[in-house]
Tab-separated table of C-alpha atoms in Angstrom:
chain	number	residue	atom	x	y	z
A	1	PHE	CA	-25.161	3.828	-5.080
A	2	PRO	CA	-24.391	6.291	-7.901
A	3	ILE	CA	-20.715	6.115	-8.883
A	4	PHE	CA	-19.287	9.539	-9.723
A	5	ASP	CA	-16.122	10.608	-11.493
A	6	ILE	CA	-13.875	13.280	-10.004
A	7	LYS	CA	-16.043	16.017	-11.567
A	8	GLY	CA	-19.230	14.654	-9.994
A	9	ARG	CA	-20.658	13.103	-13.171
A	10	VAL	CA	-22.502	9.789	-12.713
A	11	LEU	CA	-20.712	6.960	-14.549
A	12	GLY	CA	-22.701	3.956	-13.331
A	13	PHE	CA	-24.323	2.383	-10.293
A	14	GLY	CA	-23.545	-0.164	-7.605
A	15	CYS	CA	-26.288	-2.117	-5.811
A	16	ARG	CA	-26.242	-4.170	-2.607
A	17	VAL	CA	-28.837	-6.762	-1.556
A	18	LEU	CA	-30.702	-6.158	1.717
A	19	ASP	CA	-31.043	-9.863	2.581
A	20	GLU	CA	-28.650	-12.826	2.466
A	21	SER	CA	-29.086	-13.619	-1.245
A	22	LEU	CA	-26.124	-13.810	-3.609
A	23	PRO	CA	-24.446	-12.120	-5.321
A	24	LYS	CA	-24.197	-9.530	-2.566
A	25	TYR	CA	-23.284	-6.727	-4.971
A	26	ILE	CA	-24.393	-6.040	-8.531
A	27	ASN	CA	-22.640	-3.266	-10.446
A	28	SER	CA	-23.067	-1.523	-13.765
A	29	PRO	CA	-21.049	-3.273	-16.477
A	30	GLU	CA	-17.802	-1.661	-17.569
A	31	THR	CA	-18.179	0.593	-20.596
A	32	LEU	CA	-16.156	3.208	-22.490
A	33	VAL	CA	-17.488	5.688	-19.891
A	34	TYR	CA	-17.127	3.565	-16.739
A	35	THR	CA	-14.051	1.505	-15.871
A	36	LYS	CA	-13.772	0.370	-12.233
A	37	GLY	CA	-9.968	0.474	-12.166
A	38	ARG	CA	-9.857	4.127	-13.226
A	39	ASN	CA	-12.185	5.568	-10.595
A	40	LEU	CA	-12.482	5.802	-6.808
A	41	TYR	CA	-15.823	5.912	-5.029
A	42	GLY	CA	-16.511	9.173	-3.191
A	43	LEU	CA	-13.306	10.898	-4.281
A	44	ASN	CA	-15.364	13.750	-5.767
A	45	PHE	CA	-16.750	14.475	-2.269
A	46	ALA	CA	-13.483	13.899	-0.376
A	47	LYS	CA	-10.803	15.505	-2.570
A	48	GLU	CA	-10.647	18.858	-0.737
A	49	ALA	CA	-10.424	17.189	2.696
A	50	ILE	CA	-7.683	14.921	1.329
A	51	ARG	CA	-5.714	17.951	0.177
A	52	GLU	CA	-6.226	19.735	3.512
A	53	ASN	CA	-5.129	16.703	5.580
A	54	ASP	CA	-2.428	15.677	3.079
A	55	SER	CA	-3.554	12.079	3.564
A	56	VAL	CA	-6.293	9.716	2.430
A	57	VAL	CA	-7.845	6.594	3.902
A	58	VAL	CA	-8.706	3.976	1.284
A	59	VAL	CA	-11.465	1.486	2.091
A	60	GLU	CA	-13.090	-1.250	0.043
A	61	GLY	CA	-16.817	-0.720	-0.475
A	62	TYR	CA	-19.620	1.814	-0.733
A	63	MET	CA	-20.786	1.573	2.896
A	64	ASP	CA	-17.187	1.538	4.174
A	65	PHE	CA	-16.885	4.991	2.613
A	66	THR	CA	-20.380	6.300	3.345
A	67	ILE	CA	-20.673	5.628	7.100
A	68	PRO	CA	-17.303	7.158	8.184
A	69	PHE	CA	-17.928	10.101	5.815
A	70	GLN	CA	-21.397	10.745	7.274
A	71	HIS	CA	-19.845	10.698	10.774
A	72	GLY	CA	-17.346	13.417	9.840
A	73	PHE	CA	-14.350	11.437	8.588
A	74	LYS	CA	-13.956	13.285	5.281
A	75	ASN	CA	-10.534	12.342	3.826
A	76	ILE	CA	-11.660	8.894	2.688
A	77	THR	CA	-12.366	7.088	-0.582
A	78	ALA	CA	-13.191	3.532	-1.694
A	79	SER	CA	-11.641	1.250	-4.291
A	80	LEU	CA	-14.971	-0.064	-5.632
A	81	GLY	CA	-14.412	-3.490	-4.098
A	82	THR	CA	-11.261	-4.463	-5.986
A	83	ALA	CA	-7.516	-4.447	-5.484
A	84	LEU	CA	-6.157	-1.013	-6.354
A	85	THR	CA	-4.774	-0.383	-9.822
A	86	THR	CA	-1.860	1.812	-10.907
A	87	GLU	CA	-4.359	4.282	-12.414
A	88	GLN	CA	-6.214	4.603	-9.106
A	89	VAL	CA	-2.971	5.177	-7.183
A	90	ARG	CA	-1.952	7.876	-9.672
A	91	LEU	CA	-5.373	9.470	-9.254
A	92	LEU	CA	-4.784	9.628	-5.484
A	93	LYS	CA	-1.333	11.163	-6.027
A	94	ARG	CA	-2.984	14.280	-7.451
A	95	TYR	CA	-4.163	15.068	-3.920
A	96	THR	CA	-1.697	13.449	-1.492
A	97	ASN	CA	1.320	11.179	-1.235
A	98	ASN	CA	0.202	9.666	2.078
A	99	VAL	CA	-2.214	6.730	2.026
A	100	VAL	CA	-3.677	4.560	4.792
A	101	MET	CA	-5.451	1.398	3.650
A	102	VAL	CA	-8.268	0.011	5.786
A	103	TYR	CA	-9.509	-3.154	4.114
A	104	ASP	CA	-11.660	-5.863	5.675
A	105	SER	CA	-9.917	-8.024	8.282
A	106	ASP	CA	-10.728	-11.272	6.435
A	107	SER	CA	-8.321	-13.204	4.204
A	108	ALA	CA	-9.662	-11.611	1.024
A	109	GLY	CA	-9.104	-8.141	2.465
A	110	GLU	CA	-5.559	-8.992	3.519
A	111	LEU	CA	-4.749	-10.397	0.085
A	112	ALA	CA	-6.192	-7.307	-1.628
A	113	THR	CA	-3.972	-5.120	0.558
A	114	LEU	CA	-0.864	-7.193	-0.173
A	115	ARG	CA	-1.553	-7.058	-3.921
A	116	SER	CA	-1.848	-3.266	-3.789
A	117	MET	CA	1.345	-2.704	-1.800
A	118	ASP	CA	3.804	-3.086	-4.632
A	119	ILE	CA	1.923	-0.508	-6.733
A	120	PHE	CA	2.261	2.067	-3.957
A	121	ILE	CA	5.975	1.280	-3.613
A	122	GLU	CA	6.563	1.577	-7.359
A	123	GLU	CA	4.678	4.893	-7.399
A	124	GLU	CA	6.703	6.104	-4.361
A	125	VAL	CA	3.620	6.706	-2.215
A	126	ASN	CA	3.881	6.496	1.576
A	127	LEU	CA	1.605	3.637	2.612
A	128	LYS	CA	0.379	2.497	6.010
A	129	VAL	CA	-2.179	-0.188	6.802
A	130	VAL	CA	-4.858	-0.605	9.484
A	131	SER	CA	-5.889	-4.068	10.662
A	132	LEU	CA	-9.349	-3.784	12.184
A	133	PRO	CA	-10.544	-6.435	14.675
A	134	LYS	CA	-11.668	-9.712	13.093
A	135	GLY	CA	-15.191	-9.537	11.705
A	136	CYS	CA	-15.126	-5.743	11.384
A	137	ASP	CA	-15.059	-3.536	8.331
A	138	PRO	CA	-14.955	0.301	8.488
A	139	ASP	CA	-18.766	0.469	8.222
A	140	THR	CA	-19.483	-1.825	11.194
A	141	PHE	CA	-16.510	-0.526	13.204
A	142	VAL	CA	-17.714	3.099	13.062
A	143	ARG	CA	-21.287	2.052	13.910
A	144	LYS	CA	-20.121	0.051	16.956
A	145	ALA	CA	-17.065	1.913	18.254
A	146	GLY	CA	-17.586	5.424	16.899
A	147	VAL	CA	-15.707	7.600	14.453
A	148	GLU	CA	-13.090	8.744	17.000
A	149	SER	CA	-12.069	5.128	17.606
A	150	PHE	CA	-11.786	4.730	13.826
A	151	ARG	CA	-9.632	7.875	13.684
A	152	LYS	CA	-7.362	6.415	16.389
A	153	GLU	CA	-6.967	3.183	14.387
A	154	VAL	CA	-5.907	5.251	11.373
A	155	GLU	CA	-3.397	7.244	13.455
A	156	ASP	CA	-1.880	3.975	14.747
A	157	ALA	CA	-1.597	2.370	11.274
A	158	ALA	CA	1.352	0.023	10.671
A	159	ASP	CA	3.896	0.598	7.943
A	160	ILE	CA	3.917	-1.779	4.986
A	161	PHE	CA	6.894	-3.793	6.212
A	162	ASP	CA	5.364	-4.602	9.602
A	163	TYR	CA	1.946	-5.327	8.092
A	164	LYS	CA	3.224	-7.792	5.505
A	165	LEU	CA	5.586	-9.488	7.943
A	166	ASN	CA	2.794	-9.917	10.512
A	167	ILE	CA	0.519	-11.547	7.925
A	168	LEU	CA	3.236	-13.892	6.663
A	169	THR	CA	4.389	-14.963	10.124
A	170	SER	CA	0.771	-15.660	11.095
A	171	ARG	CA	0.411	-17.957	8.065
A	172	PHE	CA	3.787	-19.693	8.129
A	173	ASP	CA	5.564	-21.294	11.087
A	174	ILE	CA	8.956	-19.576	10.871
A	175	LYS	CA	10.514	-22.069	13.293
A	176	ASP	CA	10.622	-24.278	10.202
A	177	ALA	CA	13.647	-23.416	8.006
A	178	VAL	CA	11.742	-23.838	4.725
A	179	ASN	CA	8.965	-21.520	5.906
A	180	LYS	CA	11.493	-18.996	7.174
A	181	ALA	CA	13.135	-18.938	3.742
A	182	LYS	CA	9.725	-18.545	2.084
A	183	VAL	CA	8.791	-15.581	4.294
A	184	CYS	CA	12.166	-13.932	3.644
A	185	GLY	CA	11.739	-14.401	-0.103
A	186	LEU	CA	8.281	-12.820	-0.069
A	187	MET	CA	9.497	-9.910	2.064
A	188	LEU	CA	12.480	-9.346	-0.236
A	189	GLU	CA	10.129	-9.068	-3.234
A	190	THR	CA	8.660	-5.987	-1.568
A	191	ILE	CA	11.928	-4.569	-0.218
A	192	ASN	CA	13.617	-4.845	-3.626
A	193	LYS	CA	10.960	-2.584	-5.164
A	194	LEU	CA	11.883	0.316	-2.870
A	195	LYS	CA	13.752	3.101	-4.676
A	196	ASN	CA	14.925	4.818	-1.488
A	197	ALA	CA	18.275	3.239	-0.557
A	198	ILE	CA	18.067	4.296	3.108
A	199	LEU	CA	14.611	2.746	3.539
A	200	LYS	CA	15.724	-0.403	1.751
A	201	ASP	CA	18.733	-0.756	4.049
A	202	GLU	CA	16.569	-0.179	7.158
A	203	TYR	CA	14.042	-2.844	6.120
A	204	LEU	CA	16.795	-5.357	5.336
A	205	HIS	CA	18.151	-4.886	8.864
A	206	LYS	CA	14.669	-5.358	10.333
A	207	LEU	CA	14.117	-8.494	8.267
A	208	SER	CA	17.421	-10.061	9.316
C-alpha cells in the first residue's frame, strides 16, 4: 500500500501478509520524510468529499479505508494503525470539525479510541464513535453487510460520553462502590477537559 501525503506524494509503503504469519503488517521505517503520526492514509483521495460532507470517518488500517472507499463511501481516512496524534487531528481540522471514529471492536480498538478522545476534546472537535459488532472491522463489515449498512452505523454513532461510559461499565461492576468511584473518576478526566461550560454541565448531570 503506497502511503501518500496530502499532495499525493508517496512517502513510504505499508505491507500486509496474505497468510497467518506474523507480524501481520510491515511498514516503511520512519524517516525525515515519513512520520506516521503526521499523516493520514487516503486523506489525499478523500479531502474534497470530507469538505463537501463537513464530516470524516476515521478508521484504523489500509483495508478499512480502501473497501468502504471503493464502495462509494468517500469521506473516510485511516490513522495508519495507531492511536491518533494531535498533529493528525489538526490535519483533519483543515477540512472538517466533525469526526466519527470507527475502530475495531476488540479491546485494542476500544483502547485506541479512548486514548484519542482527549485529543479531540482539547482541539474542540466534535467526536462521535461507532461500535461495530464483535469480530467486525470496517473492511469485513462492508463486505458482509454492504456500504449502506455501514453508512447507517455512522449516522447512529454515539457521542463520546456515552461511548466511554458504556466501555467502563462493561469492564467494571458499578454495583461495587469502589468500582463506581473508579468509573466516575475516569469519566471526570474526560469531562474536565471540555471547554464548553454548557456541555460540561450537561455531562456532569448525565454522569450523576
